[in-house]
Amino acid sequence: MPTTKKPDRRGGKITPKSNTIKLKFDTSWSYAPAPESKSAATIKPQYDLFINGEWVKPASNKYFDTINPANEEKISQVSEANTADVDKAVKAARNAYEKVWKKISPKERAKYVFRIARMIQERARELAIIESLDGGKPIRESRDFDVPTAANHFFYYAGWADKLEYAFPNRNTEPLGVAGQIIPWNFPLLMAAWKIAPALATGNTVVLKPAETTPLTALKLAEIIQESGLPNGVVNIVTGAGATGAAIVNHPDINKIAFTGSTDVGKIIQRAIAGTHKKVTLELGGKAANIIFEDAPLDQAVEGVINGIYFNQGHVCCAGSRLYVQESVAKQVIRKLRDRIESLIVGDPLDKNTDIGAINSRQQLETIHKYLKIGKEEGAEMYQSSCSLPGKGFWCRPTIFTNVAQSARIAQEEIFGPVLAILTFRTDDEVIEKANNSPYGLSAGVWTDKGSKIFNMTKRMRAGVIWANTFNKFDPSSPFGGYKESGFGREGGLHGLSAYVSLTN
Amino acid sequence: MIGSLLILVKLKTDMPQTKSIFPIPDFTLSPRIDQVGVEERASRFTKRSIKKESKLKGLKLVLNMIDLTTLEGKDTDGKVKQLCYKAMHPHDALAGLPTVAAICVYPTMVKVAKKALEGSGIKVASVATAFPSGQAPKEIKIRDTKYAVANGADEVDMVISRGKFHAGEYNFVFDEIAAIKEACGEARLKVILETGELGTFDKVRRASDIAMYAGADFIKTSTGKIQPAATMPVTLVMLEAIRDFYYKTGRMVGMKPAGGISKSKLALHYLVMVKEVLGEEWLNNHWFRFGASSLANDVLMQMMKEKTGVYQAANYFSVD
């Protein structure tokens, strides 16, 4: 290693040697551990299925473990719902729909949804701890993002429940019936909120299945729902893996499927429901282009790129995983990114100072490692932060690939991990073409000081959400969804209501 | 580009002593700053949890980085002497405390401070250049500076001509800083941008660049006489300017936020920011200072609390 030349303190003559300069982020002053206390959360050793307002043993009589990905220790065990269990849940949902929920006044519906929102807020700390324990995400994120945003979704849609005539002027709305909802492991509670809140507000009943690696906050939400006094059977929560999901998708008495997850499973679902009356919305994968122009505020753009790809360990369908940077500033941007990832703290998800937590599962870690290998084989240069990783659990250092080709697999395929592929470009037309050159189209980012350039880019890019001079910003009032293989249908906002109503007259 | 050429020519003819060997950039092209992004990033530093031993170590570091300041029209020799004693003995009830970094006074008080601090290693910093407004001719600013240095100032805190800066006369601002730097001789020069009068982050960044290229040893946010004084976002913009300048030239420049930092917790957030933007080499009082008067007592109060487990009343800490 070249040693850094001690700079002249008096500001006199020295020879600039930018290429040998390196800032030292491993400082003599460091942060002591600041773990959030686990004792604020109550987790039962075993969870049954939440059907018709009560906890029932699975017909399969089978349970599976859910583990903490940060230390591979078992946290609890949850039921594996089979076809009979799913049938029971759908029947409960149908019964609740016909007898209670579709008849109840919209104002009453709103009351329950508001109540759930408030109870999420009241139990925010507990939910955040469980989210981080079960899924591996840093407590800072579950505390400051996941849980409050989940509560906000309930608040937002509660407001719509008795105002649907304003959402769809001069039309009559009718609920669809029973919604089967299957959600992923990256934002377990938040995705449950995205699904349940609009369904309830519009008068539908729900059978929801959380992901098999992160079932706990959905089950906690079931406890909240039970306490809220929501009529029995309006929300049913069944746990299990792919087979349970398939049982929901294939159940003949389901009116609507809402799925968030991988593009592969999305395709299976679409094939399965072809020819049926079931409506569907799919929110699938992504490979977002984040584009930095030379006139952009670079330090803020770099911060946005960091948030774009390392938020939630990169387990984000709209993660900015392809960085396009204009050639004239590429060197500078890469240097800034390398400096920045050195100050990211990787470790215990429950530590309040952690920036990057544990990878959600061993399987996902293997997928990420596979892509790191592919990237190197494709000739890209890999740079990782120098941080140390805990011995047990699933971990991946924040990673940057430079010299990536448009045709490289790491630039084309969704990795779903803390891995950034950096490509360069020269002109606006070139970068638009390259950004659109992907089977996905969920999100994108543009960084420039020029307003006109932002509008030119957003008009020509094929992505459901395009952020300008920011990234990964969400609000319940803003619709979210994809183009192409990133799925169809919109969640959030006014648009999110239409996925749960049929318009008559 | 024409602007930068002009400056180069000027350097060669008028001011050979500045010995600047860096190509001087066109300051109108200084990087743009996104306000929302900066504020978001700055607030992220405040999420760091500083506990136990890292808190104690951080507090010691903060105390050691303070420029204990008195800049009043009513300042007397006696007041300055008392402040100097406080600088050397912040709180003798607590063993193992570092001293503060410097005493910051008006030029006429430099001699008194210098004598009072003799042998302590604590620096004497003097404001100069018609502080705080800077509304005086260049010759007077130079004489002001030379007077402070001749009386023993180790450091000079100058103010830039904000009016000229707003009028776009960057060469004027640059030349003035370079001239003061020359007048400083061996004393280190802190350049006060008075960010509360600059208005935008773009301008803070541009003024930082001008100051550093003109020879500043430190860039400093504020005089403390104008609100807002130092804020975390403004300091972040300046730290990032220092980082970019360091990469470009290999020359380290110090940072001094001043005014408005009176609580330990906030000071620790600033330390977090320095640690994560510039790293180890800036985490000492040679490269980072707090311009503050009431911060020291809050730090002492927190340290006593760490030691005894209870907060003591403000009456237990000397007011100077």
Short mmCIF file of N, CA and C in Angstrom, two decimals, chain A residues 104-222:
data_model
loop_
_atom_site.label_atom_id
_atom_site.label_comp_id
_atom_site.label_asym_id
_atom_site.label_seq_id
_atom_site.Cartn_x
_atom_site.Cartn_y
_atom_site.Cartn_z
N ILE A 104 -71.76 -3.99 5.65
CA ILE A 104 -71.48 -3.00 6.70
C ILE A 104 -71.31 -1.61 6.05
N SER A 105 -71.64 -0.56 6.81
CA SER A 105 -71.55 0.76 6.19
C SER A 105 -70.08 1.16 6.01
N PRO A 106 -69.81 1.90 4.95
CA PRO A 106 -68.42 2.31 4.68
C PRO A 106 -67.78 3.01 5.87
N LYS A 107 -68.58 3.77 6.59
CA LYS A 107 -68.04 4.48 7.75
C LYS A 107 -67.55 3.50 8.82
N GLU A 108 -68.30 2.40 8.98
CA GLU A 108 -67.89 1.37 9.94
C GLU A 108 -66.59 0.70 9.50
N ARG A 109 -66.51 0.43 8.20
CA ARG A 109 -65.27 -0.16 7.66
C ARG A 109 -64.09 0.74 8.01
N ALA A 110 -64.26 2.04 7.76
CA ALA A 110 -63.19 2.99 8.02
C ALA A 110 -62.76 2.93 9.48
N LYS A 111 -63.75 2.80 10.36
CA LYS A 111 -63.46 2.78 11.79
C LYS A 111 -62.48 1.66 12.14
N TYR A 112 -62.73 0.48 11.59
CA TYR A 112 -61.85 -0.66 11.88
C TYR A 112 -60.45 -0.44 11.31
N VAL A 113 -60.40 0.09 10.09
CA VAL A 113 -59.08 0.25 9.46
C VAL A 113 -58.27 1.31 10.23
N PHE A 114 -58.95 2.39 10.64
CA PHE A 114 -58.28 3.39 11.48
C PHE A 114 -57.75 2.76 12.76
N ARG A 115 -58.58 1.90 13.34
CA ARG A 115 -58.19 1.28 14.61
C ARG A 115 -56.93 0.43 14.44
N ILE A 116 -56.89 -0.31 13.35
CA ILE A 116 -55.68 -1.13 13.10
C ILE A 116 -54.46 -0.23 12.95
N ALA A 117 -54.63 0.88 12.23
CA ALA A 117 -53.51 1.82 12.04
C ALA A 117 -52.99 2.31 13.38
N ARG A 118 -53.90 2.70 14.24
CA ARG A 118 -53.47 3.23 15.54
C ARG A 118 -52.80 2.16 16.38
N MET A 119 -53.32 0.92 16.30
CA MET A 119 -52.71 -0.15 17.10
C MET A 119 -51.32 -0.50 16.59
N ILE A 120 -51.10 -0.36 15.29
CA ILE A 120 -49.74 -0.58 14.76
C ILE A 120 -48.80 0.47 15.35
N GLN A 121 -49.28 1.72 15.40
CA GLN A 121 -48.45 2.77 15.98
C GLN A 121 -48.15 2.50 17.45
N GLU A 122 -49.18 2.05 18.17
CA GLU A 122 -48.98 1.80 19.59
C GLU A 122 -47.96 0.70 19.83
N ARG A 123 -47.95 -0.27 18.95
CA ARG A 123 -47.03 -1.39 19.13
C ARG A 123 -45.85 -1.32 18.18
N ALA A 124 -45.51 -0.09 17.76
CA ALA A 124 -44.47 0.10 16.74
C ALA A 124 -43.13 -0.50 17.16
N ARG A 125 -42.78 -0.26 18.42
CA ARG A 125 -41.46 -0.72 18.85
C ARG A 125 -41.35 -2.23 18.77
N GLU A 126 -42.39 -2.91 19.28
CA GLU A 126 -42.39 -4.37 19.25
C GLU A 126 -42.35 -4.90 17.82
N LEU A 127 -43.17 -4.29 16.96
CA LEU A 127 -43.19 -4.75 15.56
C LEU A 127 -41.84 -4.55 14.90
N ALA A 128 -41.18 -3.42 15.18
CA ALA A 128 -39.88 -3.14 14.57
C ALA A 128 -38.85 -4.17 15.02
N ILE A 129 -38.87 -4.49 16.29
CA ILE A 129 -37.89 -5.46 16.80
C ILE A 129 -38.11 -6.83 16.14
N ILE A 130 -39.36 -7.24 16.06
CA ILE A 130 -39.65 -8.56 15.47
C ILE A 130 -39.28 -8.56 13.98
N GLU A 131 -39.57 -7.46 13.30
CA GLU A 131 -39.22 -7.39 11.88
C GLU A 131 -37.72 -7.57 11.67
N SER A 132 -36.93 -6.93 12.52
CA SER A 132 -35.48 -7.03 12.39
C SER A 132 -34.97 -8.41 12.81
N LEU A 133 -35.59 -8.98 13.83
CA LEU A 133 -35.18 -10.31 14.29
C LEU A 133 -35.44 -11.36 13.22
N ASP A 134 -36.61 -11.30 12.63
CA ASP A 134 -37.07 -12.36 11.73
C ASP A 134 -36.50 -12.20 10.33
N GLY A 135 -36.29 -10.93 9.91
CA GLY A 135 -35.90 -10.71 8.52
C GLY A 135 -34.47 -10.26 8.32
N GLY A 136 -33.82 -9.76 9.39
CA GLY A 136 -32.42 -9.36 9.27
C GLY A 136 -32.21 -7.90 8.92
N LYS A 137 -33.28 -7.13 8.76
CA LYS A 137 -33.08 -5.73 8.36
C LYS A 137 -32.70 -4.88 9.56
N PRO A 138 -31.91 -3.82 9.34
CA PRO A 138 -31.48 -2.99 10.47
C PRO A 138 -32.66 -2.38 11.20
N ILE A 139 -32.56 -2.28 12.50
CA ILE A 139 -33.64 -1.73 13.33
C ILE A 139 -33.92 -0.28 12.94
N ARG A 140 -32.91 0.44 12.49
CA ARG A 140 -33.12 1.82 12.08
C ARG A 140 -34.15 1.89 10.96
N GLU A 141 -34.07 0.91 10.05
CA GLU A 141 -35.02 0.90 8.93
C GLU A 141 -36.40 0.41 9.38
N SER A 142 -36.45 -0.68 10.14
CA SER A 142 -37.77 -1.18 10.52
C SER A 142 -38.47 -0.16 11.43
N ARG A 143 -37.69 0.52 12.27
CA ARG A 143 -38.25 1.52 13.20
C ARG A 143 -38.67 2.79 12.46
N ASP A 144 -37.82 3.26 11.54
CA ASP A 144 -38.06 4.57 10.91
C ASP A 144 -38.78 4.46 9.57
N PHE A 145 -38.79 3.30 8.98
CA PHE A 145 -39.44 3.18 7.67
C PHE A 145 -40.57 2.14 7.65
N ASP A 146 -40.24 0.88 7.86
CA ASP A 146 -41.25 -0.18 7.65
C ASP A 146 -42.52 0.02 8.48
N VAL A 147 -42.34 0.13 9.78
CA VAL A 147 -43.51 0.16 10.66
C VAL A 147 -44.32 1.46 10.49
N PRO A 148 -43.67 2.64 10.53
CA PRO A 148 -44.48 3.86 10.33
C PRO A 148 -45.18 3.91 8.97
N THR A 149 -44.50 3.43 7.92
CA THR A 149 -45.14 3.46 6.60
C THR A 149 -46.31 2.49 6.55
N ALA A 150 -46.16 1.34 7.23
CA ALA A 150 -47.27 0.38 7.29
C ALA A 150 -48.48 1.03 7.96
N ALA A 151 -48.26 1.69 9.09
CA ALA A 151 -49.36 2.37 9.77
C ALA A 151 -49.98 3.42 8.86
N ASN A 152 -49.12 4.16 8.15
CA ASN A 152 -49.62 5.21 7.26
C ASN A 152 -50.52 4.67 6.16
N HIS A 153 -50.19 3.46 5.66
CA HIS A 153 -51.05 2.88 4.63
C HIS A 153 -52.44 2.59 5.16
N PHE A 154 -52.51 2.08 6.39
CA PHE A 154 -53.83 1.84 6.99
C PHE A 154 -54.58 3.16 7.19
N PHE A 155 -53.86 4.17 7.69
CA PHE A 155 -54.50 5.48 7.87
C PHE A 155 -55.03 6.02 6.54
N TYR A 156 -54.17 5.95 5.54
CA TYR A 156 -54.54 6.52 4.24
C TYR A 156 -55.79 5.85 3.67
N TYR A 157 -55.79 4.51 3.66
CA TYR A 157 -56.94 3.83 3.05
C TYR A 157 -58.19 3.87 3.94
N ALA A 158 -57.99 4.00 5.25
CA ALA A 158 -59.15 4.18 6.12
C ALA A 158 -59.91 5.43 5.69
N GLY A 159 -59.16 6.45 5.30
CA GLY A 159 -59.78 7.70 4.87
C GLY A 159 -60.62 7.54 3.61
N TRP A 160 -60.21 6.61 2.75
CA TRP A 160 -60.95 6.43 1.49
C TRP A 160 -62.25 5.65 1.66
N ALA A 161 -62.33 4.81 2.73
CA ALA A 161 -63.40 3.82 2.81
C ALA A 161 -64.80 4.42 2.57
N ASP A 162 -65.07 5.59 3.14
CA ASP A 162 -66.41 6.15 2.95
C ASP A 162 -66.42 7.28 1.91
N LYS A 163 -65.39 7.31 1.06
CA LYS A 163 -65.33 8.37 0.04
C LYS A 163 -65.11 7.80 -1.36
N LEU A 164 -65.49 6.53 -1.54
CA LEU A 164 -65.22 5.90 -2.82
C LEU A 164 -65.95 6.59 -3.97
N GLU A 165 -67.11 7.22 -3.65
CA GLU A 165 -67.84 7.92 -4.71
C GLU A 165 -67.05 9.11 -5.25
N TYR A 166 -66.12 9.61 -4.41
CA TYR A 166 -65.26 10.70 -4.89
C TYR A 166 -64.04 10.17 -5.63
N ALA A 167 -63.63 8.95 -5.24
CA ALA A 167 -62.50 8.34 -5.94
C ALA A 167 -62.90 7.98 -7.37
N PHE A 168 -64.16 7.55 -7.53
CA PHE A 168 -64.64 7.17 -8.86
C PHE A 168 -65.92 7.94 -9.15
N PRO A 169 -65.81 9.20 -9.53
CA PRO A 169 -67.01 10.05 -9.66
C PRO A 169 -67.98 9.48 -10.69
N ASN A 170 -69.26 9.55 -10.37
CA ASN A 170 -70.33 9.12 -11.26
C ASN A 170 -70.32 7.62 -11.58
N ARG A 171 -69.60 6.87 -10.78
CA ARG A 171 -69.61 5.41 -10.97
C ARG A 171 -70.01 4.77 -9.65
N ASN A 172 -70.57 3.58 -9.74
CA ASN A 172 -70.81 2.81 -8.53
C ASN A 172 -69.70 1.79 -8.37
N THR A 173 -69.24 1.64 -7.15
CA THR A 173 -68.19 0.65 -6.92
C THR A 173 -68.76 -0.52 -6.15
N GLU A 174 -68.23 -1.69 -6.47
CA GLU A 174 -68.56 -2.87 -5.69
C GLU A 174 -67.28 -3.61 -5.36
N PRO A 175 -67.20 -4.15 -4.14
CA PRO A 175 -66.00 -4.93 -3.82
C PRO A 175 -65.94 -6.18 -4.70
N LEU A 176 -64.74 -6.77 -4.79
CA LEU A 176 -64.58 -7.95 -5.64
C LEU A 176 -65.01 -9.22 -4.93
N GLY A 177 -64.79 -9.28 -3.60
CA GLY A 177 -65.12 -10.49 -2.85
C GLY A 177 -63.97 -10.91 -1.96
N VAL A 178 -63.46 -12.11 -2.21
CA VAL A 178 -62.36 -12.61 -1.38
C VAL A 178 -61.05 -12.40 -2.14
N ALA A 179 -60.11 -11.72 -1.48
CA ALA A 179 -58.81 -11.49 -2.10
C ALA A 179 -57.77 -12.44 -1.50
N GLY A 180 -57.05 -13.14 -2.37
CA GLY A 180 -55.94 -13.98 -1.94
C GLY A 180 -54.66 -13.17 -2.12
N GLN A 181 -53.93 -12.99 -1.04
CA GLN A 181 -52.77 -12.09 -1.11
C GLN A 181 -51.51 -12.81 -0.68
N ILE A 182 -50.50 -12.74 -1.52
CA ILE A 182 -49.24 -13.44 -1.23
C ILE A 182 -48.12 -12.42 -1.24
N ILE A 183 -47.40 -12.34 -0.14
CA ILE A 183 -46.43 -11.24 0.00
C ILE A 183 -45.01 -11.77 0.20
N PRO A 184 -44.02 -10.94 -0.09
CA PRO A 184 -42.62 -11.38 -0.05
C PRO A 184 -41.96 -11.14 1.31
N TRP A 185 -40.68 -11.51 1.37
CA TRP A 185 -39.96 -11.46 2.65
C TRP A 185 -39.16 -10.18 2.85
N ASN A 186 -39.18 -9.28 1.87
CA ASN A 186 -38.29 -8.13 2.03
C ASN A 186 -38.87 -7.02 2.90
N PHE A 187 -40.20 -6.80 2.82
CA PHE A 187 -40.85 -5.83 3.72
C PHE A 187 -42.11 -6.48 4.28
N PRO A 188 -41.95 -7.46 5.17
CA PRO A 188 -43.08 -8.32 5.54
C PRO A 188 -44.31 -7.56 6.05
N LEU A 189 -44.13 -6.70 7.03
CA LEU A 189 -45.29 -6.01 7.59
C LEU A 189 -45.82 -4.96 6.61
N LEU A 190 -44.90 -4.25 5.98
CA LEU A 190 -45.31 -3.18 5.07
C LEU A 190 -46.10 -3.75 3.89
N MET A 191 -45.63 -4.89 3.36
CA MET A 191 -46.36 -5.49 2.22
C MET A 191 -47.73 -5.98 2.67
N ALA A 192 -47.81 -6.48 3.90
CA ALA A 192 -49.12 -6.89 4.42
C ALA A 192 -50.05 -5.67 4.47
N ALA A 193 -49.51 -4.54 4.89
CA ALA A 193 -50.31 -3.32 4.96
C ALA A 193 -50.75 -2.86 3.57
N TRP A 194 -49.80 -2.90 2.62
CA TRP A 194 -50.11 -2.50 1.24
C TRP A 194 -51.27 -3.32 0.70
N LYS A 195 -51.31 -4.61 1.10
CA LYS A 195 -52.33 -5.50 0.56
C LYS A 195 -53.64 -5.39 1.32
N ILE A 196 -53.54 -5.46 2.65
CA ILE A 196 -54.76 -5.56 3.45
C ILE A 196 -55.54 -4.24 3.47
N ALA A 197 -54.83 -3.12 3.64
CA ALA A 197 -55.52 -1.84 3.86
C ALA A 197 -56.49 -1.48 2.72
N PRO A 198 -56.04 -1.48 1.44
CA PRO A 198 -57.00 -1.11 0.39
C PRO A 198 -58.11 -2.15 0.23
N ALA A 199 -57.78 -3.44 0.48
CA ALA A 199 -58.80 -4.48 0.35
C ALA A 199 -59.93 -4.26 1.35
N LEU A 200 -59.56 -3.98 2.59
CA LEU A 200 -60.59 -3.77 3.62
C LEU A 200 -61.37 -2.48 3.36
N ALA A 201 -60.65 -1.44 2.98
CA ALA A 201 -61.32 -0.15 2.79
C ALA A 201 -62.38 -0.23 1.71
N THR A 202 -62.15 -1.07 0.70
CA THR A 202 -63.09 -1.17 -0.40
C THR A 202 -64.15 -2.25 -0.17
N GLY A 203 -64.05 -2.99 0.97
CA GLY A 203 -65.10 -3.93 1.32
C GLY A 203 -64.83 -5.38 0.95
N ASN A 204 -63.57 -5.71 0.69
CA ASN A 204 -63.22 -7.10 0.39
C ASN A 204 -62.77 -7.80 1.65
N THR A 205 -62.80 -9.12 1.63
CA THR A 205 -62.19 -9.87 2.73
C THR A 205 -60.92 -10.53 2.20
N VAL A 206 -60.08 -11.02 3.13
CA VAL A 206 -58.70 -11.33 2.78
C VAL A 206 -58.24 -12.68 3.31
N VAL A 207 -57.50 -13.40 2.45
CA VAL A 207 -56.67 -14.51 2.93
C VAL A 207 -55.24 -14.15 2.55
N LEU A 208 -54.41 -13.95 3.55
CA LEU A 208 -53.06 -13.47 3.28
C LEU A 208 -52.02 -14.51 3.69
N LYS A 209 -51.03 -14.69 2.83
CA LYS A 209 -49.93 -15.58 3.19
C LYS A 209 -48.61 -14.82 3.19
N PRO A 210 -47.98 -14.70 4.37
CA PRO A 210 -46.65 -14.08 4.40
C PRO A 210 -45.60 -15.07 3.90
N ALA A 211 -44.42 -14.55 3.60
CA ALA A 211 -43.34 -15.42 3.11
C ALA A 211 -42.89 -16.37 4.20
N GLU A 212 -42.36 -17.51 3.80
CA GLU A 212 -42.03 -18.54 4.80
C GLU A 212 -40.84 -18.15 5.67
N THR A 213 -39.96 -17.25 5.20
CA THR A 213 -38.82 -16.89 6.05
C THR A 213 -39.15 -15.74 7.01
N THR A 214 -40.27 -15.04 6.75
CA THR A 214 -40.58 -13.87 7.59
C THR A 214 -42.07 -13.80 7.95
N PRO A 215 -42.57 -14.83 8.65
CA PRO A 215 -44.02 -14.83 8.92
C PRO A 215 -44.42 -14.05 10.17
N LEU A 216 -43.45 -13.67 11.02
CA LEU A 216 -43.83 -13.26 12.38
C LEU A 216 -44.59 -11.95 12.49
N THR A 217 -44.19 -10.92 11.71
CA THR A 217 -44.92 -9.66 11.88
C THR A 217 -46.34 -9.75 11.33
N ALA A 218 -46.55 -10.59 10.32
CA ALA A 218 -47.91 -10.78 9.82
C ALA A 218 -48.76 -11.45 10.90
N LEU A 219 -48.15 -12.37 11.65
CA LEU A 219 -48.88 -13.04 12.72
C LEU A 219 -49.14 -12.08 13.88
N LYS A 220 -48.18 -11.18 14.11
CA LYS A 220 -48.40 -10.12 15.10
C LYS A 220 -49.56 -9.21 14.66
N LEU A 221 -49.58 -8.95 13.36
CA LEU A 221 -50.67 -8.13 12.81
C LEU A 221 -52.00 -8.86 13.02
N ALA A 222 -51.97 -10.19 12.93
CA ALA A 222 -53.19 -10.97 13.18
C ALA A 222 -53.66 -10.75 14.63
#
